[in-house]
C-alpha atoms as one frame of an Amber mdcrd trajectory, in Angstrom:
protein
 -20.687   9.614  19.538 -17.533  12.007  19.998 -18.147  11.392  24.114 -17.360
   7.127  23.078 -14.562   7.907  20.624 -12.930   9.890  23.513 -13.600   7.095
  26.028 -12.081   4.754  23.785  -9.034   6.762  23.153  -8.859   7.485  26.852
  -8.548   3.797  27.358  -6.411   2.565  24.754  -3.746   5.593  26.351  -3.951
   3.900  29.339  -3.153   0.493  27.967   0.207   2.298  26.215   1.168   3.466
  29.027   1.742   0.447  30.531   2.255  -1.828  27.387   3.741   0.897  24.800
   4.002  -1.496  21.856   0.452  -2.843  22.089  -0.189  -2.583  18.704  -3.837
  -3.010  19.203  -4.297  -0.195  21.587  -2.125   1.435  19.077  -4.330   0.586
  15.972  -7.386   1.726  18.566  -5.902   5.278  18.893  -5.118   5.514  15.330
  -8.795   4.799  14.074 -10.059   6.806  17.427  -7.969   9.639  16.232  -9.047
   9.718  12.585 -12.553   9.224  13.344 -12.358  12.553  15.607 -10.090  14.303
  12.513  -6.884  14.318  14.742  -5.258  12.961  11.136  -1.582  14.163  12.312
  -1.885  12.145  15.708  -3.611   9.694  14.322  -0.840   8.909  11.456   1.851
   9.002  14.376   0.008   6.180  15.937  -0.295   4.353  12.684   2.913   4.494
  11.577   3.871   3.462  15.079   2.230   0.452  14.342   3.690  -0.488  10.979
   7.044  -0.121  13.048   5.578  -2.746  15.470   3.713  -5.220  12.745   5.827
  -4.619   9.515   4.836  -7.861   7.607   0.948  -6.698   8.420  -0.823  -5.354
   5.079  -3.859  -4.020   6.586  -1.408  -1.807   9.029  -0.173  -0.707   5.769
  -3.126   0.344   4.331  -4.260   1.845   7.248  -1.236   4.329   6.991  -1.839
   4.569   3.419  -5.134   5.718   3.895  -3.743   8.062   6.937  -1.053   9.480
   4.773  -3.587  10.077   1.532  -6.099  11.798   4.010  -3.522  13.974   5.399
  -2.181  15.078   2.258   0.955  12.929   2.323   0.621  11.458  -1.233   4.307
   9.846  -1.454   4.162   8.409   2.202   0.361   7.099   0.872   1.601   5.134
  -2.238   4.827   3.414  -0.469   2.414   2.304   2.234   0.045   1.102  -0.196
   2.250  -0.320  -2.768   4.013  -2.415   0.858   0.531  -3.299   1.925   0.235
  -4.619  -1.649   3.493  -6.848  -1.504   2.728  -8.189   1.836  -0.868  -8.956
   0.134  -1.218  -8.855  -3.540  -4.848  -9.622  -3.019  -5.770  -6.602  -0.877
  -7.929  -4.744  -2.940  -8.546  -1.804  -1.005  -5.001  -0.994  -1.312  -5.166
  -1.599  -4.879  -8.143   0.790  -4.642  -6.279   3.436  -2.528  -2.839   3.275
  -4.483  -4.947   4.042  -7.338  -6.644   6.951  -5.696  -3.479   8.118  -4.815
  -2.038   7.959  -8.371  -4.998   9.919  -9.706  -4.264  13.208  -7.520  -0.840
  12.957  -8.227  -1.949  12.825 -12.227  -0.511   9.448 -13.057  -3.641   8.357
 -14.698  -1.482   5.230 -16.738  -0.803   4.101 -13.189  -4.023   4.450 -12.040
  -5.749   2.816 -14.564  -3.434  -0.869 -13.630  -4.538  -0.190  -9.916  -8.087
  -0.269 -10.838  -8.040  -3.107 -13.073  -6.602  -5.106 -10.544  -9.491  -3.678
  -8.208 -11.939  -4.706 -10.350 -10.871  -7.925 -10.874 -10.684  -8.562  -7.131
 -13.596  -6.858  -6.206 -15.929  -7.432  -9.521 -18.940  -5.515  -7.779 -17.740
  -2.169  -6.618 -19.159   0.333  -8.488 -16.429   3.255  -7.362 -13.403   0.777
  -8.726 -15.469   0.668 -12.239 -16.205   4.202 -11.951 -12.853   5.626 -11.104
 -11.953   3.526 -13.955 -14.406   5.231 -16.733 -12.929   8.226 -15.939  -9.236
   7.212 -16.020 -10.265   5.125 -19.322 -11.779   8.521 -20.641  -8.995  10.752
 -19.456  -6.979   8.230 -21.165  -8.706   9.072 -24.642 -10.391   5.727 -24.186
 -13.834   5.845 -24.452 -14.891   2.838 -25.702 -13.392   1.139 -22.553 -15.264
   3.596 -20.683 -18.588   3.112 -22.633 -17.739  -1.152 -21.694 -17.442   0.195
 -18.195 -20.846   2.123 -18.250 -22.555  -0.598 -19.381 -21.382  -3.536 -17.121
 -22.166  -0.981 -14.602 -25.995  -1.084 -15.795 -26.077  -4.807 -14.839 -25.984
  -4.477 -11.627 -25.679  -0.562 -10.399 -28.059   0.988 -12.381 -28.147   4.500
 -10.682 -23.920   4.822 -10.615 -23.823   4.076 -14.201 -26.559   6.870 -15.401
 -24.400   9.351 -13.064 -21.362   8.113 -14.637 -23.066   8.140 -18.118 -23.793
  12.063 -17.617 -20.366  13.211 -16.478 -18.663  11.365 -19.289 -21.107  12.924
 -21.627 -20.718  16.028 -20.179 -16.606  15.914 -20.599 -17.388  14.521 -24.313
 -19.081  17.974 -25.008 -16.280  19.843 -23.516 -13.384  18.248 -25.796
């Protein structure tokens, strides 16, 4: 697999090198890059693109997710929050600002990002569950007891896992 992801990235150079602001080829090297765990190249390349396609929301996530991978949390929620204004119905960058504002400890945040997840993406189980946590952090359990049982409806096996860590915090507090 590494052998194609190095072809690839081998060809996408040589389109740059003769068209430098193909954002495509650029966009190629910057998922290339990540893939092989080159995250500082790869977030060159990405935010190289954003410079090239600034009204495109999925470039912005794409450096979100970059940025939040390499560590960059503040570079990762302005990219997101911009991929969000250029598309208020992006969910994953919903989904990644919120991830964001969780390391950073800004659970009130975080818990707005993931309802607006949810409500675009109803049936992923790691927006409801990142959301049961927040709720709980939040000294909201009954919203996070709601949460564990919608998740029962339909993802049975993410809502008993979810159901044992929130117990298990319960009987630390």
């Amino acid at each position: 697999m590494a052998g194609a992801q190095r072809k690839a990235l081998a060809c996408a150079e040589c389109i740059t090198r003769d068209f430098p602001d193909d954002v495509h080829a650029l966009a190629t090297q910057a998922h290339v890059l990540a893939a092989l765990q080159c995250l500082p190249e790869a977030l060159q390349r990405q935010a190289r693109v954003v410079s090239l396609a600034p009204r495109d929301a999925a470039a912005w996530f794409n450096l979100g997710y970059l940025a939040e991978a390499s560590g960059e949390l503040e570079r990762a929620e302005q990219a997101f929050a911009r991929a969000i204004e250029l598309d208020e119905r992006l969910d994953r960058a919903w989904y990644g600002l919120a991830l964001t504002q969780m390391r950073c400890g800004r659970d009130e945040q975080a818990r707005h990002a993931l309802q607006r997840t949810t409500e675009l993406q109803p049936m992923s189980p790691l927006g409801w569950y990142h959301l049961a946590h927040v709720q709980a952090r939040l000294h909201q359990t009954q919203e996070a007891r709601r949460i564990v049982e919608h998740l029962w409806g339909f993802e049975p096996r993410v809502a008993r896992q979810l159901e044992q860590e929130l117990a298990a915090v319960a009987g630390q507090g």
